[in-house]
Amino acid sequence: MLEIIVLPLLTMVTCKETRAAIIALHKNGFTGKDIVATKIAPKSTIYRFIKNFKERGSILVKKASGRPRKSSKRQDRLLKRIQLRDRSATSAELAQEWRQAGVSASARTVRRRLLEDGLVSRRAAKKPLLSKKNIRDRLIFCRKYSEWTAEDWGKVIFSDEAPFRLFGASGKRLVRRRKGERYHQSCVMPTVKHPDTIHVWGCFSSKGVGSLTILPKNTAMNKEWYQNTLQQQLLPTTQQQFGEEQCIFQHDGAPCHKAKVIIKWLGDQNVEILGPWPGNSPDLNPIENLWSILKRRVDKQKPTNSDKLQEVIMKEWVAISQDLAQKLIESMPSQIAEVLKKKGKHCKY
């Protein structure tokens, strides 16, 4: 009878199934000696399974406790408070401060504990410093225009200045490489001590990109230069894109923008101004996204001198589609809502 029952069980190969087979035989009244005779498992294993079953009434293996944690839940909460108090503290510095609280743990343990709380080390985002006045002005601006629709923003011409540098210094570049290829010619980004920098002024609206002008070398961004730029670049763009239709002009609070002569000139030209524009608020100007896109496209061309850089900038600027410009303008209502949600503080753009 035992042989008949055991025969199918001899095909069992996993430990879990072997354990279940041994306990099944034990429940059917077979002794440990009888089960050992079947050679289903070593003698010591059979008797251990039977003993554990008698003690716990289950065939499940008790989970091992593992190595005891070096810290209690209270100490873990203390570590979290220490980290949140100083977000830039390293794991080694945190381990030392934690040690003063009575927890002897390594920097690796500190990282594991913080990871359990969702605190992961990441590169800090670079954002303009916001003073209390900046935050207040941002809220005032966003509340003023919170009811504007994408159609309303479609009547605005956004403008700004931006720098472009040689050798990809305008932004980051990611490469895919194999082990040992870190310094391969195709995997490095060339740099120079004093890269040539080209400053440009540009504007755009939902109807597409407008004029883009390059600031000549050794020319200061002053009120005389700015008035000439508005005369030669802005007015033709407004006429081309809007004709006789009234549009609104946006520019930030740079000193040359706020000069009395500029304010008077804009008034004489009947140019309506969006604002007052809050300081340190590039996240409210969609042209910042346009600059980022343009810089990536220019960097891909890998210009090697200033003349080539200027040529590529102008070529890539006119290649920007009207659909892209419109999408950026249409994002303004959600961006305004996001700044209000953040109570005037930084947000993604």
mmCIF file of C-alpha atoms in Angstrom:
data_model
loop_
_atom_site.group_PDB
_atom_site.id
_atom_site.type_symbol
_atom_site.label_atom_id
_atom_site.label_comp_id
_atom_site.label_asym_id
_atom_site.label_seq_id
_atom_site.Cartn_x
_atom_site.Cartn_y
_atom_site.Cartn_z
ATOM 1 C CA MET A 1 0.000 0.000 0.000
ATOM 2 C CA LEU A 2 2.832 2.400 0.891
ATOM 3 C CA GLU A 3 4.604 1.648 -2.390
ATOM 4 C CA ILE A 4 1.417 2.434 -4.347
ATOM 5 C CA ILE A 5 1.041 5.812 -2.626
ATOM 6 C CA VAL A 6 4.719 6.748 -2.840
ATOM 7 C CA LEU A 7 5.305 5.771 -6.474
ATOM 8 C CA PRO A 8 3.782 8.974 -7.915
ATOM 9 C CA LEU A 9 5.550 11.014 -5.263
ATOM 10 C CA LEU A 10 8.991 9.838 -6.345
ATOM 11 C CA THR A 11 8.667 12.107 -9.344
ATOM 12 C CA MET A 12 8.470 15.130 -7.062
ATOM 13 C CA VAL A 13 11.489 17.351 -7.535
ATOM 14 C CA THR A 14 10.825 20.586 -5.643
ATOM 15 C CA CYS A 15 11.385 20.937 -1.923
ATOM 16 C CA LYS A 16 7.846 22.279 -1.443
ATOM 17 C CA GLU A 17 6.270 19.292 -3.157
ATOM 18 C CA THR A 18 8.538 16.838 -1.285
ATOM 19 C CA ARG A 19 7.529 18.406 2.031
ATOM 20 C CA ALA A 20 3.849 18.133 1.114
ATOM 21 C CA ALA A 21 4.289 14.469 0.134
ATOM 22 C CA ILE A 22 6.015 13.610 3.435
ATOM 23 C CA ILE A 23 3.316 15.298 5.508
ATOM 24 C CA ALA A 24 0.590 13.577 3.447
ATOM 25 C CA LEU A 25 2.131 10.192 4.252
ATOM 26 C CA HIS A 26 2.451 11.172 7.922
ATOM 27 C CA LYS A 27 -1.235 12.136 8.061
ATOM 28 C CA ASN A 28 -2.160 8.769 6.530
ATOM 29 C CA GLY A 29 -0.620 7.014 9.526
ATOM 30 C CA PHE A 30 2.811 6.110 8.184
ATOM 31 C CA THR A 31 5.673 6.312 10.646
ATOM 32 C CA GLY A 32 8.869 8.191 10.045
ATOM 33 C CA LYS A 33 10.679 4.872 9.552
ATOM 34 C CA ASP A 34 8.167 3.851 6.856
ATOM 35 C CA ILE A 35 8.613 7.158 5.033
ATOM 36 C CA VAL A 36 12.404 6.924 5.215
ATOM 37 C CA ALA A 37 12.173 3.541 3.526
ATOM 38 C CA THR A 38 10.625 5.192 0.457
ATOM 39 C CA LYS A 39 13.842 7.225 -0.030
ATOM 40 C CA ILE A 40 11.754 10.245 -0.958
ATOM 41 C CA ALA A 41 14.200 12.458 0.963
ATOM 42 C CA PRO A 42 17.123 12.091 3.405
ATOM 43 C CA LYS A 43 16.233 10.726 6.849
ATOM 44 C CA SER A 44 17.120 13.956 8.672
ATOM 45 C CA THR A 45 14.976 15.992 6.287
ATOM 46 C CA ILE A 46 11.953 13.711 6.725
ATOM 47 C CA TYR A 47 12.091 13.822 10.515
ATOM 48 C CA ARG A 48 12.615 17.625 10.489
ATOM 49 C CA PHE A 49 9.537 18.126 8.317
ATOM 50 C CA ILE A 50 7.429 15.916 10.583
ATOM 51 C CA LYS A 51 8.702 17.684 13.725
ATOM 52 C CA ASN A 52 7.987 21.156 12.306
ATOM 53 C CA PHE A 53 4.508 20.046 11.256
ATOM 54 C CA LYS A 54 3.707 18.751 14.754
ATOM 55 C CA GLU A 55 4.934 21.998 16.359
ATOM 56 C CA ARG A 56 3.232 24.497 14.020
ATOM 57 C CA GLY A 57 0.440 22.483 12.431
ATOM 58 C CA SER A 58 1.452 23.736 8.986
ATOM 59 C CA ILE A 59 3.736 22.613 6.192
ATOM 60 C CA LEU A 60 4.747 26.190 5.421
ATOM 61 C CA VAL A 61 8.319 27.096 6.278
ATOM 62 C CA LYS A 62 8.623 29.827 8.853
ATOM 63 C CA LYS A 63 10.157 32.911 7.305
ATOM 64 C CA ALA A 64 13.607 33.600 8.651
ATOM 65 C CA SER A 65 13.886 36.840 10.591
ATOM 66 C CA GLY A 66 17.117 37.785 8.859
ATOM 67 C CA ARG A 67 19.674 40.183 10.204
ATOM 68 C CA PRO A 68 18.160 42.542 12.808
ATOM 69 C CA ARG A 69 17.759 46.159 11.706
ATOM 70 C CA LYS A 70 20.260 48.523 13.225
ATOM 71 C CA SER A 71 17.653 51.219 13.704
ATOM 72 C CA SER A 72 14.164 51.461 15.128
ATOM 73 C CA LYS A 73 11.237 53.144 13.391
ATOM 74 C CA ARG A 74 11.705 56.146 15.655
ATOM 75 C CA GLN A 75 15.369 56.418 14.667
ATOM 76 C CA ASP A 76 14.395 56.094 11.001
ATOM 77 C CA ARG A 77 12.026 59.041 11.405
ATOM 78 C CA LEU A 78 14.841 61.020 13.027
ATOM 79 C CA LEU A 79 17.076 60.327 10.023
ATOM 80 C CA LYS A 80 14.336 61.534 7.687
ATOM 81 C CA ARG A 81 13.973 64.780 9.662
ATOM 82 C CA ILE A 82 17.742 65.336 9.556
ATOM 83 C CA GLN A 83 17.770 64.882 5.775
ATOM 84 C CA LEU A 84 14.784 67.157 5.178
ATOM 85 C CA ARG A 85 16.440 69.819 7.312
ATOM 86 C CA ASP A 86 19.463 69.801 4.978
ATOM 87 C CA ARG A 87 18.628 68.347 1.567
ATOM 88 C CA SER A 88 22.216 68.632 0.339
ATOM 89 C CA ALA A 89 23.773 66.597 3.182
ATOM 90 C CA THR A 90 25.652 63.517 1.940
ATOM 91 C CA SER A 91 24.958 59.997 3.214
ATOM 92 C CA ALA A 92 28.338 60.031 5.012
ATOM 93 C CA GLU A 93 27.454 63.285 6.788
ATOM 94 C CA LEU A 94 24.030 61.908 7.709
ATOM 95 C CA ALA A 95 25.602 58.709 9.065
ATOM 96 C CA GLN A 96 27.874 60.776 11.306
ATOM 97 C CA GLU A 97 24.979 62.880 12.619
ATOM 98 C CA TRP A 98 22.855 59.758 13.087
ATOM 99 C CA ARG A 99 25.706 58.211 15.049
ATOM 100 C CA GLN A 100 25.506 61.102 17.508
ATOM 101 C CA ALA A 101 21.888 60.076 18.103
ATOM 102 C CA GLY A 102 23.021 56.565 19.045
ATOM 103 C CA VAL A 103 22.707 54.711 15.738
ATOM 104 C CA SER A 104 25.901 53.091 14.478
ATOM 105 C CA ALA A 105 25.223 52.680 10.766
ATOM 106 C CA SER A 106 27.143 53.033 7.532
ATOM 107 C CA ALA A 107 26.465 55.511 4.746
ATOM 108 C CA ARG A 108 25.059 52.608 2.723
ATOM 109 C CA THR A 109 22.509 51.870 5.448
ATOM 110 C CA VAL A 110 21.572 55.548 5.493
ATOM 111 C CA ARG A 111 20.892 55.456 1.745
ATOM 112 C CA ARG A 112 18.712 52.349 2.135
ATOM 113 C CA ARG A 113 16.647 53.952 4.902
ATOM 114 C CA LEU A 114 16.121 57.135 2.897
ATOM 115 C CA LEU A 115 15.216 55.105 -0.170
ATOM 116 C CA GLU A 116 12.498 53.374 1.866
ATOM 117 C CA ASP A 117 11.004 56.844 2.432
ATOM 118 C CA GLY A 118 11.267 57.735 -1.248
ATOM 119 C CA LEU A 119 14.197 60.118 -0.736
ATOM 120 C CA VAL A 120 16.486 59.577 -3.726
ATOM 121 C CA SER A 121 19.651 61.530 -4.527
ATOM 122 C CA ARG A 122 19.145 63.666 -7.633
ATOM 123 C CA ARG A 123 20.843 66.656 -9.232
ATOM 124 C CA ALA A 124 19.343 69.908 -7.928
ATOM 125 C CA ALA A 125 17.238 71.812 -10.442
ATOM 126 C CA LYS A 126 18.641 75.223 -11.371
ATOM 127 C CA LYS A 127 16.037 77.944 -10.955
ATOM 128 C CA PRO A 128 16.193 81.738 -10.551
ATOM 129 C CA LEU A 129 16.183 82.942 -6.958
ATOM 130 C CA LEU A 130 12.682 84.066 -5.990
ATOM 131 C CA SER A 131 12.352 86.797 -3.374
ATOM 132 C CA LYS A 132 9.106 87.436 -1.493
ATOM 133 C CA LYS A 133 8.456 90.323 -3.885
ATOM 134 C CA ASN A 134 9.014 88.058 -6.892
ATOM 135 C CA ILE A 135 6.522 85.526 -5.534
ATOM 136 C CA ARG A 136 3.966 88.243 -4.804
ATOM 137 C CA ASP A 137 4.382 89.749 -8.281
ATOM 138 C CA ARG A 138 4.034 86.312 -9.890
ATOM 139 C CA LEU A 139 0.748 85.738 -8.066
ATOM 140 C CA ILE A 140 -0.552 89.170 -9.057
ATOM 141 C CA PHE A 141 0.327 88.516 -12.707
ATOM 142 C CA CYS A 142 -1.194 85.026 -12.792
ATOM 143 C CA ARG A 143 -4.403 86.108 -11.076
ATOM 144 C CA LYS A 144 -4.751 88.974 -13.545
ATOM 145 C CA TYR A 145 -4.525 86.606 -16.528
ATOM 146 C CA SER A 146 -6.045 83.471 -14.974
ATOM 147 C CA GLU A 147 -9.199 83.785 -17.083
ATOM 148 C CA TRP A 148 -7.369 84.120 -20.381
ATOM 149 C CA THR A 149 -7.906 81.361 -22.903
ATOM 150 C CA ALA A 150 -5.475 79.997 -25.486
ATOM 151 C CA GLU A 151 -7.186 82.286 -27.989
ATOM 152 C CA ASP A 152 -6.396 85.327 -25.815
ATOM 153 C CA TRP A 153 -2.733 84.294 -25.530
ATOM 154 C CA GLY A 154 -2.690 83.874 -29.300
ATOM 155 C CA LYS A 155 -2.719 87.681 -29.580
ATOM 156 C CA VAL A 156 0.548 88.042 -27.630
ATOM 157 C CA ILE A 157 4.028 88.352 -29.131
ATOM 158 C CA PHE A 158 6.610 86.992 -26.674
ATOM 159 C CA SER A 159 10.212 88.174 -26.855
ATOM 160 C CA ASP A 160 13.546 87.630 -25.121
ATOM 161 C CA GLU A 161 17.327 87.612 -25.485
ATOM 162 C CA ALA A 162 19.380 84.414 -25.320
ATOM 163 C CA PRO A 163 23.074 83.394 -25.482
ATOM 164 C CA PHE A 164 24.433 80.645 -27.751
ATOM 165 C CA ARG A 165 27.879 79.125 -27.205
ATOM 166 C CA LEU A 166 30.151 76.997 -29.339
ATOM 167 C CA PHE A 167 30.878 73.294 -28.761
ATOM 168 C CA GLY A 168 27.562 72.318 -27.254
ATOM 169 C CA ALA A 169 27.998 74.461 -24.169
ATOM 170 C CA SER A 170 24.415 75.721 -24.636
ATOM 171 C CA GLY A 171 23.041 72.549 -23.038
ATOM 172 C CA LYS A 172 23.659 68.934 -22.027
ATOM 173 C CA ARG A 173 24.545 66.124 -24.393
ATOM 174 C CA LEU A 174 23.942 62.447 -23.734
ATOM 175 C CA VAL A 175 25.851 59.687 -25.525
ATOM 176 C CA ARG A 176 25.588 55.892 -25.516
ATOM 177 C CA ARG A 177 28.931 54.198 -25.041
ATOM 178 C CA ARG A 178 30.445 50.848 -24.173
ATOM 179 C CA LYS A 179 32.839 50.145 -21.331
ATOM 180 C CA GLY A 180 36.177 51.806 -21.956
ATOM 181 C CA GLU A 181 34.773 54.342 -24.460
ATOM 182 C CA ARG A 182 34.381 57.292 -22.098
ATOM 183 C CA TYR A 183 37.139 59.257 -23.858
ATOM 184 C CA HIS A 184 36.433 58.028 -27.386
ATOM 185 C CA GLN A 185 36.359 60.938 -29.840
ATOM 186 C CA SER A 186 32.676 60.362 -30.611
ATOM 187 C CA CYS A 187 31.733 60.242 -26.926
ATOM 188 C CA VAL A 188 33.258 63.492 -25.646
ATOM 189 C CA MET A 189 31.908 67.043 -25.758
ATOM 190 C CA PRO A 190 34.712 69.490 -26.675
ATOM 191 C CA THR A 191 35.130 72.542 -24.458
ATOM 192 C CA VAL A 192 37.323 75.624 -24.594
ATOM 193 C CA LYS A 193 38.285 78.007 -21.799
ATOM 194 C CA HIS A 194 36.563 81.031 -23.320
ATOM 195 C CA PRO A 195 33.970 79.851 -25.850
ATOM 196 C CA ASP A 196 32.609 82.350 -28.340
ATOM 197 C CA THR A 197 29.174 83.507 -27.248
ATOM 198 C CA ILE A 198 26.563 84.942 -29.554
ATOM 199 C CA HIS A 199 23.609 86.904 -28.150
ATOM 200 C CA VAL A 200 20.352 87.027 -30.048
ATOM 201 C CA TRP A 201 16.977 88.718 -29.700
ATOM 202 C CA GLY A 202 13.892 86.997 -31.007
ATOM 203 C CA CYS A 203 10.116 87.005 -30.815
ATOM 204 C CA PHE A 204 7.259 84.669 -31.691
ATOM 205 C CA SER A 205 3.516 84.211 -31.379
ATOM 206 C CA SER A 206 0.941 81.541 -32.111
ATOM 207 C CA LYS A 207 1.286 82.494 -35.778
ATOM 208 C CA GLY A 208 4.922 81.319 -35.821
ATOM 209 C CA VAL A 209 8.396 82.655 -35.206
ATOM 210 C CA GLY A 210 9.060 86.324 -35.884
ATOM 211 C CA SER A 211 12.292 88.190 -36.398
ATOM 212 C CA LEU A 212 15.583 87.018 -34.936
ATOM 213 C CA THR A 213 18.551 89.373 -34.792
ATOM 214 C CA ILE A 214 22.114 88.731 -33.675
ATOM 215 C CA LEU A 215 23.770 91.276 -31.433
ATOM 216 C CA PRO A 216 27.041 92.427 -33.088
ATOM 217 C CA LYS A 217 30.242 91.814 -31.137
ATOM 218 C CA ASN A 218 31.287 94.550 -28.700
ATOM 219 C CA THR A 219 27.759 95.962 -28.739
ATOM 220 C CA ALA A 220 26.130 96.596 -25.373
ATOM 221 C CA MET A 221 22.537 95.596 -24.673
ATOM 222 C CA ASN A 222 21.490 99.162 -23.890
ATOM 223 C CA LYS A 223 18.428 101.282 -24.562
ATOM 224 C CA GLU A 224 19.772 102.541 -27.917
ATOM 225 C CA TRP A 225 20.346 99.017 -29.179
ATOM 226 C CA TYR A 226 16.954 97.880 -27.874
ATOM 227 C CA GLN A 227 15.004 100.725 -29.461
ATOM 228 C CA ASN A 228 16.674 100.033 -32.795
ATOM 229 C CA THR A 229 15.844 96.307 -32.426
ATOM 230 C CA LEU A 230 12.188 97.044 -31.717
ATOM 231 C CA GLN A 231 12.069 99.421 -34.701
ATOM 232 C CA GLN A 232 13.789 97.067 -37.127
ATOM 233 C CA GLN A 233 12.543 93.685 -35.865
ATOM 234 C CA LEU A 234 9.381 93.950 -33.746
ATOM 235 C CA LEU A 235 7.311 96.311 -35.886
ATOM 236 C CA PRO A 236 7.798 94.299 -39.110
ATOM 237 C CA THR A 237 6.866 91.105 -37.229
ATOM 238 C CA THR A 238 3.639 92.583 -35.821
ATOM 239 C CA GLN A 239 2.701 93.901 -39.265
ATOM 240 C CA GLN A 240 3.440 90.574 -40.939
ATOM 241 C CA GLN A 241 1.662 88.382 -38.378
ATOM 242 C CA PHE A 242 -1.236 90.584 -37.260
ATOM 243 C CA GLY A 243 -1.620 93.306 -39.897
ATOM 244 C CA GLU A 244 -4.067 95.921 -38.593
ATOM 245 C CA GLU A 245 -5.259 93.613 -35.809
ATOM 246 C CA GLN A 246 -4.287 94.749 -32.315
ATOM 247 C CA CYS A 247 -1.687 92.554 -30.593
ATOM 248 C CA ILE A 248 0.070 92.635 -27.226
ATOM 249 C CA PHE A 249 3.831 92.740 -26.735
ATOM 250 C CA GLN A 250 5.647 90.905 -23.934
ATOM 251 C CA HIS A 251 9.131 91.622 -22.668
ATOM 252 C CA ASP A 252 10.700 91.150 -19.259
ATOM 253 C CA GLY A 253 11.989 93.727 -16.793
ATOM 254 C CA ALA A 254 15.581 93.991 -18.054
ATOM 255 C CA PRO A 255 17.043 97.485 -17.454
ATOM 256 C CA CYS A 256 17.126 98.390 -21.161
ATOM 257 C CA HIS A 257 13.455 97.339 -21.463
ATOM 258 C CA LYS A 258 12.364 99.674 -18.661
ATOM 259 C CA ALA A 259 14.241 102.763 -19.841
ATOM 260 C CA LYS A 260 12.041 105.856 -20.099
ATOM 261 C CA VAL A 261 12.901 106.325 -23.750
ATOM 262 C CA ILE A 262 11.724 102.765 -24.504
ATOM 263 C CA ILE A 263 8.473 103.203 -22.572
ATOM 264 C CA LYS A 264 7.805 106.463 -24.447
ATOM 265 C CA TRP A 265 8.671 104.916 -27.818
ATOM 266 C CA LEU A 266 6.332 101.966 -27.253
ATOM 267 C CA GLY A 267 3.580 104.380 -26.247
ATOM 268 C CA ASP A 268 4.138 106.478 -29.353
ATOM 269 C CA GLN A 269 3.841 103.331 -31.485
ATOM 270 C CA ASN A 270 0.591 102.342 -29.703
ATOM 271 C CA VAL A 271 2.156 99.031 -28.611
ATOM 272 C CA GLU A 272 0.156 97.447 -25.799
ATOM 273 C CA ILE A 273 2.372 95.800 -23.151
ATOM 274 C CA LEU A 274 1.606 92.567 -21.282
ATOM 275 C CA GLY A 275 2.177 92.896 -17.583
ATOM 276 C CA PRO A 276 3.530 94.205 -15.382
ATOM 277 C CA TRP A 277 5.907 91.303 -15.918
ATOM 278 C CA PRO A 278 7.123 89.603 -12.688
ATOM 279 C CA GLY A 279 10.887 89.368 -12.204
ATOM 280 C CA ASN A 280 12.807 86.070 -12.354
ATOM 281 C CA SER A 281 9.938 84.307 -14.120
ATOM 282 C CA PRO A 282 11.249 82.481 -17.191
ATOM 283 C CA ASP A 283 8.707 79.724 -16.498
ATOM 284 C CA LEU A 284 5.956 82.147 -17.526
ATOM 285 C CA ASN A 285 7.526 82.923 -20.900
ATOM 286 C CA PRO A 286 7.029 80.172 -23.522
ATOM 287 C CA ILE A 287 9.922 81.547 -25.578
ATOM 288 C CA GLU A 288 12.220 79.927 -22.987
ATOM 289 C CA ASN A 289 10.996 76.549 -24.237
ATOM 290 C CA LEU A 290 11.625 77.727 -27.780
ATOM 291 C CA TRP A 291 15.213 78.711 -26.905
ATOM 292 C CA SER A 292 15.778 75.282 -25.386
ATOM 293 C CA ILE A 293 14.520 73.543 -28.533
ATOM 294 C CA LEU A 294 16.576 75.832 -30.766
ATOM 295 C CA LYS A 295 19.769 75.268 -28.736
ATOM 296 C CA ARG A 296 19.402 71.490 -28.979
ATOM 297 C CA ARG A 297 18.961 71.706 -32.735
ATOM 298 C CA VAL A 298 21.946 74.032 -33.088
ATOM 299 C CA ASP A 299 24.151 71.810 -30.911
ATOM 300 C CA LYS A 300 23.365 68.825 -33.133
ATOM 301 C CA GLN A 301 24.846 70.677 -36.100
ATOM 302 C CA LYS A 302 28.181 70.998 -34.186
ATOM 303 C CA PRO A 303 29.277 74.391 -35.537
ATOM 304 C CA THR A 304 33.036 74.959 -35.171
ATOM 305 C CA ASN A 305 33.306 78.756 -35.408
ATOM 306 C CA SER A 306 31.258 81.902 -34.791
ATOM 307 C CA ASP A 307 30.283 82.416 -38.424
ATOM 308 C CA LYS A 308 29.029 78.852 -38.712
ATOM 309 C CA LEU A 309 27.197 79.182 -35.393
ATOM 310 C CA GLN A 310 25.365 82.299 -36.583
ATOM 311 C CA GLU A 311 24.458 80.594 -39.832
ATOM 312 C CA VAL A 312 23.068 77.531 -38.047
ATOM 313 C CA ILE A 313 21.095 79.629 -35.541
ATOM 314 C CA MET A 314 19.329 81.548 -38.320
ATOM 315 C CA LYS A 315 18.697 78.381 -40.347
ATOM 316 C CA GLU A 316 17.200 76.459 -37.424
ATOM 317 C CA TRP A 317 15.118 79.455 -36.284
ATOM 318 C CA VAL A 318 13.252 79.782 -39.574
ATOM 319 C CA ALA A 319 12.777 75.973 -39.620
ATOM 320 C CA ILE A 320 10.643 76.080 -36.455
ATOM 321 C CA SER A 321 7.093 75.182 -37.452
ATOM 322 C CA GLN A 322 3.991 77.231 -36.774
ATOM 323 C CA ASP A 323 2.422 74.165 -35.118
ATOM 324 C CA LEU A 324 5.202 74.074 -32.516
ATOM 325 C CA ALA A 325 4.853 77.791 -31.841
ATOM 326 C CA GLN A 326 1.111 77.420 -31.419
ATOM 327 C CA LYS A 327 1.459 74.505 -29.007
ATOM 328 C CA LEU A 328 3.792 76.549 -26.810
ATOM 329 C CA ILE A 329 1.357 79.469 -26.747
ATOM 330 C CA GLU A 330 -1.578 77.151 -26.012
ATOM 331 C CA SER A 331 0.260 75.885 -22.912
ATOM 332 C CA MET A 332 -0.022 79.310 -21.215
ATOM 333 C CA PRO A 333 -3.393 78.762 -19.442
ATOM 334 C CA SER A 334 -2.125 75.549 -17.806
ATOM 335 C CA GLN A 335 1.181 77.231 -16.908
ATOM 336 C CA ILE A 336 -0.641 80.123 -15.246
ATOM 337 C CA ALA A 337 -2.768 77.621 -13.312
ATOM 338 C CA GLU A 338 0.340 75.693 -12.249
ATOM 339 C CA VAL A 339 2.042 78.799 -10.822
ATOM 340 C CA LEU A 340 -1.134 79.629 -8.901
ATOM 341 C CA LYS A 341 -1.237 76.051 -7.615
ATOM 342 C CA LYS A 342 2.381 76.403 -6.435
ATOM 343 C CA LYS A 343 1.440 79.712 -4.752
ATOM 344 C CA GLY A 344 3.808 81.694 -6.892
ATOM 345 C CA LYS A 345 6.828 79.453 -6.406
ATOM 346 C CA HIS A 346 8.855 77.497 -8.967
ATOM 347 C CA CYS A 347 7.180 75.093 -11.334
ATOM 348 C CA LYS A 348 8.205 72.999 -14.307
ATOM 349 C CA TYR A 349 8.308 74.579 -17.747
#
